[in-house]
mmCIF file with all atom_site columns, C-alpha atoms in Angstrom:
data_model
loop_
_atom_site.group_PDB
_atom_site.id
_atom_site.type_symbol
_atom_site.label_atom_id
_atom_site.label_alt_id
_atom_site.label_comp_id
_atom_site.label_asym_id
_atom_site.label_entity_id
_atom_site.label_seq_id
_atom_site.pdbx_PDB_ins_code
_atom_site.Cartn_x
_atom_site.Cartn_y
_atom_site.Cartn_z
_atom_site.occupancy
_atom_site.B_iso_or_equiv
_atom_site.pdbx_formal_charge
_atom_site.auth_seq_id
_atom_site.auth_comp_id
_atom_site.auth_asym_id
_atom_site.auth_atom_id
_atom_site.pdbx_PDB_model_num
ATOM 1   C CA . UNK A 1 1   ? 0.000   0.000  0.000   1.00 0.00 ? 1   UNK A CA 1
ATOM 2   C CA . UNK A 1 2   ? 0.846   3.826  -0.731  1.00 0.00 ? 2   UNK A CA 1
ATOM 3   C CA . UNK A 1 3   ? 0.453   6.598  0.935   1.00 0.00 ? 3   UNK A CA 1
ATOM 4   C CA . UNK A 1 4   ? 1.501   10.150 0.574   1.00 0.00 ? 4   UNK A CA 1
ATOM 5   C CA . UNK A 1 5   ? 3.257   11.923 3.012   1.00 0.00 ? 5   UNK A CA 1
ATOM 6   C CA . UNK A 1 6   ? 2.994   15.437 2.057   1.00 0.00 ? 6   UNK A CA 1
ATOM 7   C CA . UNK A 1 7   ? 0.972   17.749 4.185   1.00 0.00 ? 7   UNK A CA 1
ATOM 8   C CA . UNK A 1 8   ? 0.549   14.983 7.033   1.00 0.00 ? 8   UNK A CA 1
ATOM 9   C CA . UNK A 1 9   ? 1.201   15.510 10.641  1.00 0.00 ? 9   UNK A CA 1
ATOM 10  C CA . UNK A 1 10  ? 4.410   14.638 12.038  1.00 0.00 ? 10  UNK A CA 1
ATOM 11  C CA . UNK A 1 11  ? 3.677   11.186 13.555  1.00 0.00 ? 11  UNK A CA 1
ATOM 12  C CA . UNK A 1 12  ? 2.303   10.119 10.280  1.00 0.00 ? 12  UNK A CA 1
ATOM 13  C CA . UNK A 1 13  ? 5.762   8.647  8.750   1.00 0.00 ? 13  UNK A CA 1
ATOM 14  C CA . UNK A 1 14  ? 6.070   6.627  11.863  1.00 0.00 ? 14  UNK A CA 1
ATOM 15  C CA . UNK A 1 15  ? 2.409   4.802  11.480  1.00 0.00 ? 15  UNK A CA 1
ATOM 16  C CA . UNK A 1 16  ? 2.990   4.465  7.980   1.00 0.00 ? 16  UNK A CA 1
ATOM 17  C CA . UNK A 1 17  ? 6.274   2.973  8.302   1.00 0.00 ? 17  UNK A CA 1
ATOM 18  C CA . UNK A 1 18  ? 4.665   0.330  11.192  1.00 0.00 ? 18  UNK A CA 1
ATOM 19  C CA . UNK A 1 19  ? 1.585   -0.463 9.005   1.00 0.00 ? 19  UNK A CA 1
ATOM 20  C CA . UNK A 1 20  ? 4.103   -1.310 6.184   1.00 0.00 ? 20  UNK A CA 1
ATOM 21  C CA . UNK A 1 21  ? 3.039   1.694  4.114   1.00 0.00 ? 21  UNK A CA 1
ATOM 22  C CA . UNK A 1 22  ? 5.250   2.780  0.832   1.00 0.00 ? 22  UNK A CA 1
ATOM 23  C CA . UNK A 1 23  ? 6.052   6.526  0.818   1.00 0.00 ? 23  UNK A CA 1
ATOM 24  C CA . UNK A 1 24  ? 5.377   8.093  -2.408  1.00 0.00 ? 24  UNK A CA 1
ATOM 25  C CA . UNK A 1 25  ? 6.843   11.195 -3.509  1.00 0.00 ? 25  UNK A CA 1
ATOM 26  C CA . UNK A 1 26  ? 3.296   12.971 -5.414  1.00 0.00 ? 26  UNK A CA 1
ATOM 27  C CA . UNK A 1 27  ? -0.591  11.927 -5.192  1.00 0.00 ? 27  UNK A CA 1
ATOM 28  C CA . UNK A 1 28  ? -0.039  11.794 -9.210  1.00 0.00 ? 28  UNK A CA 1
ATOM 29  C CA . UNK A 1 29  ? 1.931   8.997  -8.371  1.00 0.00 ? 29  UNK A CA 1
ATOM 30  C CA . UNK A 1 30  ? 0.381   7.312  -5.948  1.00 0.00 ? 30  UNK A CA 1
ATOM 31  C CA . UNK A 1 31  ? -3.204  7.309  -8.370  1.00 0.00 ? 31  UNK A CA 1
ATOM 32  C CA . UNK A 1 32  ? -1.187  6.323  -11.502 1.00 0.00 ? 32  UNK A CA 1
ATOM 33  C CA . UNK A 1 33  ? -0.045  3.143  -9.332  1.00 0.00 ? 33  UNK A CA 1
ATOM 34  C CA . UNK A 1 34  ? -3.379  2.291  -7.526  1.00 0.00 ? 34  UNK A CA 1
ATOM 35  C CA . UNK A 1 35  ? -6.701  1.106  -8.152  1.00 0.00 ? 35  UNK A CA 1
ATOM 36  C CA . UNK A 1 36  ? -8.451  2.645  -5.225  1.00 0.00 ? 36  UNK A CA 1
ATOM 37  C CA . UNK A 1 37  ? -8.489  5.120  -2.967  1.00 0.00 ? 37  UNK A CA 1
ATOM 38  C CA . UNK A 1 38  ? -8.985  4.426  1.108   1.00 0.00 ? 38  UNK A CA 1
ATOM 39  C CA . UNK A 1 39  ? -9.626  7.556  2.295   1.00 0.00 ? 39  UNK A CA 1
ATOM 40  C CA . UNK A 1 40  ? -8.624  8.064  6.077   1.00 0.00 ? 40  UNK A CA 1
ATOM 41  C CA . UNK A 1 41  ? -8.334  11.445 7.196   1.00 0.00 ? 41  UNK A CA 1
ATOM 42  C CA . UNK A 1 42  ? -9.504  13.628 9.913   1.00 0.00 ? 42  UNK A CA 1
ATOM 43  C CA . UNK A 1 43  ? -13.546 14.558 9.386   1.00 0.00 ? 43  UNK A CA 1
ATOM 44  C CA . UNK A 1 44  ? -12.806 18.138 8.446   1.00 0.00 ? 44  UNK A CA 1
ATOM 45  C CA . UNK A 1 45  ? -10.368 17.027 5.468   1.00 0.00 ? 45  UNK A CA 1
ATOM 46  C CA . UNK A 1 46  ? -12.630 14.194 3.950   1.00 0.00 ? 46  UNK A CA 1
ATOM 47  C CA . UNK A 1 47  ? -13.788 16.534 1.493   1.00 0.00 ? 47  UNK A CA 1
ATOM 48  C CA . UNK A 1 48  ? -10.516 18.426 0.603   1.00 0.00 ? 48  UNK A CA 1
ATOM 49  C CA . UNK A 1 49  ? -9.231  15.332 0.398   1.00 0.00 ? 49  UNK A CA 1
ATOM 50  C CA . UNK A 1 50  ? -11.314 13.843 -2.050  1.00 0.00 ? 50  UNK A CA 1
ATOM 51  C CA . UNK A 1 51  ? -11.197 17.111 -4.384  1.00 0.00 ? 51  UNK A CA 1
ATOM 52  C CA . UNK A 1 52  ? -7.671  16.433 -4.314  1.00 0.00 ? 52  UNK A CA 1
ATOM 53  C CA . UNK A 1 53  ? -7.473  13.231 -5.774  1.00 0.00 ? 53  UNK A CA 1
ATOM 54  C CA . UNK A 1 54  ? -10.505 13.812 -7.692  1.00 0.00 ? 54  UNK A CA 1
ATOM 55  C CA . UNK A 1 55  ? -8.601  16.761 -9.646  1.00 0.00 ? 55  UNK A CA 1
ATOM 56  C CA . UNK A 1 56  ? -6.398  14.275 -11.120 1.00 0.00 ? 56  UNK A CA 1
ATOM 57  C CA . UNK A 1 57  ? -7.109  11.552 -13.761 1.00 0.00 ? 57  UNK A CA 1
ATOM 58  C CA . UNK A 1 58  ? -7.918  9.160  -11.550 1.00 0.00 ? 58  UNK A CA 1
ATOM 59  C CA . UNK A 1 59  ? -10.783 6.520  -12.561 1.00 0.00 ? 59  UNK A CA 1
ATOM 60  C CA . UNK A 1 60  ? -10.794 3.583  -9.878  1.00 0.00 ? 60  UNK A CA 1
ATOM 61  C CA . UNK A 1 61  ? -12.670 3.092  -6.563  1.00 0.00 ? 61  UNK A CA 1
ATOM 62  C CA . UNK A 1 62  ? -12.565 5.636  -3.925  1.00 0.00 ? 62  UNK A CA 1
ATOM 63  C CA . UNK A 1 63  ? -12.884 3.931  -0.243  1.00 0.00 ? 63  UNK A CA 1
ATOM 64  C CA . UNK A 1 64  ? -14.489 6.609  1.901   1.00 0.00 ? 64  UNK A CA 1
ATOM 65  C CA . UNK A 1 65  ? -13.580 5.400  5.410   1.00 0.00 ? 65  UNK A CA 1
ATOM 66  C CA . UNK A 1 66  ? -13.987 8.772  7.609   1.00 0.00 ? 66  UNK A CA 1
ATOM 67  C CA . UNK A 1 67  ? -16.539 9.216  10.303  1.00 0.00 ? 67  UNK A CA 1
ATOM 68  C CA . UNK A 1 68  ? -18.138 12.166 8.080   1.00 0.00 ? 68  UNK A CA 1
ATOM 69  C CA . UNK A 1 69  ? -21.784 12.720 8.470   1.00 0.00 ? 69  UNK A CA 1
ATOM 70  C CA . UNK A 1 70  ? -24.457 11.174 5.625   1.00 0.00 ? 70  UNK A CA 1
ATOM 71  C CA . UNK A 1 71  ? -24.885 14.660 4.007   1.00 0.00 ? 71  UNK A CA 1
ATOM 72  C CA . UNK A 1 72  ? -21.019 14.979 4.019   1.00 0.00 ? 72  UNK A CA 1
ATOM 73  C CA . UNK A 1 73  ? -20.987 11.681 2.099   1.00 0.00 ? 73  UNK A CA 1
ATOM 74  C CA . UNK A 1 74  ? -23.403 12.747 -0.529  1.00 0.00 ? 74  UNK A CA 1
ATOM 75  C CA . UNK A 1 75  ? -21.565 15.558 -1.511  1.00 0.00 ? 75  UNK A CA 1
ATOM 76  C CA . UNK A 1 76  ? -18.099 13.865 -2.036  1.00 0.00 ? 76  UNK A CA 1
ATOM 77  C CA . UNK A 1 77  ? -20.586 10.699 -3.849  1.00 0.00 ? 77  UNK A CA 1
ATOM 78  C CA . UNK A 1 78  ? -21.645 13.386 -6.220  1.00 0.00 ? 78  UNK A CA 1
ATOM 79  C CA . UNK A 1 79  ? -18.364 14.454 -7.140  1.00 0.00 ? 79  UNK A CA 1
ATOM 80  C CA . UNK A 1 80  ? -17.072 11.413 -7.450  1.00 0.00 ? 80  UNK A CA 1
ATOM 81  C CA . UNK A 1 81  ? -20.258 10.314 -9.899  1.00 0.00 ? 81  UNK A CA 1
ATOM 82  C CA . UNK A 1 82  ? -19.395 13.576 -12.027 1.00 0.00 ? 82  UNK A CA 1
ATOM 83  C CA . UNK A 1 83  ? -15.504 11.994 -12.791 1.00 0.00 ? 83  UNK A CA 1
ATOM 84  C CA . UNK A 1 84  ? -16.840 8.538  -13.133 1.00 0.00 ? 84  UNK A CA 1
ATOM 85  C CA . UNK A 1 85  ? -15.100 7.506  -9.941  1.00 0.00 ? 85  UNK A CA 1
ATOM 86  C CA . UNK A 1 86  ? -17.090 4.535  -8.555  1.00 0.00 ? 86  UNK A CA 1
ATOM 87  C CA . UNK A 1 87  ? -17.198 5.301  -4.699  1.00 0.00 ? 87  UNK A CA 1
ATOM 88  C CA . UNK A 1 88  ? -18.117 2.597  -1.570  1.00 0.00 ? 88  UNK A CA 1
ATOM 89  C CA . UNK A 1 89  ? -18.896 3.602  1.724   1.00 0.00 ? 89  UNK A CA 1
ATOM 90  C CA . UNK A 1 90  ? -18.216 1.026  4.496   1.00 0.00 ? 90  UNK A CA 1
ATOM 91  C CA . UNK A 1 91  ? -21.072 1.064  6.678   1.00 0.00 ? 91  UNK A CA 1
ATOM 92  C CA . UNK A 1 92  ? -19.288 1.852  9.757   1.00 0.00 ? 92  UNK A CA 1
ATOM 93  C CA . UNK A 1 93  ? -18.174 4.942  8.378   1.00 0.00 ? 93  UNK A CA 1
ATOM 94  C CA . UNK A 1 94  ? -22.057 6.409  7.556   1.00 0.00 ? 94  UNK A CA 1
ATOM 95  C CA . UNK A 1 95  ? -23.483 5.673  10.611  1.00 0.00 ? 95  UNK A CA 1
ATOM 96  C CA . UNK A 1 96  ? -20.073 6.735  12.740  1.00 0.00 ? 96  UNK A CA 1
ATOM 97  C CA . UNK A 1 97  ? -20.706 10.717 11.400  1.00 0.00 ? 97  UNK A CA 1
ATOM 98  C CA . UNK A 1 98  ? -24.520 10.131 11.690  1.00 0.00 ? 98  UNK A CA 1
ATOM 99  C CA . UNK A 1 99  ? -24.738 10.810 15.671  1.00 0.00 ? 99  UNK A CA 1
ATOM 100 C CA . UNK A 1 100 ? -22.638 13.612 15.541  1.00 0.00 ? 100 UNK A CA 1
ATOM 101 C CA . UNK A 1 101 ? -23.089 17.617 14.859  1.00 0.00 ? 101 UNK A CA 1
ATOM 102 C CA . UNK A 1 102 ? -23.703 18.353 11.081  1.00 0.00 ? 102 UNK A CA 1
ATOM 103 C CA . UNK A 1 103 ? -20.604 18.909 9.176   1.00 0.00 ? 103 UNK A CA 1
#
């Protein structure tokens, strides 16, 4: 698995390097190499996040694992639709966001 270390927190690199993550030097990378996308970010990036990848030429599965709220998920769903990115949303993650304030 990839992941790309730019713009993460400082004990990032150490996770990544004990879950056996590969650093990556560009997201452009990373997408031209993968088939999906496991999106696993703090709630208040999910959507940045997904416009970032989404900007690119990217047409394979985006994983949206965040504990983001149901609307939340619809909007980054209807992105995704509009770039033919197929998107799956474990059900854990839409009913984690669903209890809490509206984001």
């Amino acid at each position: 698995m990839l992941y790309v270390p730019t713009g993460c927190g400082p004990a990032s690199p150490q996770r990544a390097q004990e879950a056996r993550l590969e650093a990556v030097e560009s997201l452009q990378s990373a997408l031209s190499a993968s088939d999906f996308v496991l999106s696993v970010c703090p709630p208040h990036a999910a959507e940045d996040v997904a416009h970032n990848f989404l900007a690119h030429p990217f047409r394979g599965m985006h994983v949206e694992a965040d504990a983001i709220s149901p609307h939340r998920i619809r909007r980054i769903a209807a992105t995704c639709a509009e770039r033919d990115v197929l998107m799956l949303v474990p059900r854990r993650s839409a009913t984690q966001g669903a209890g809490r304030r509206r984001q």
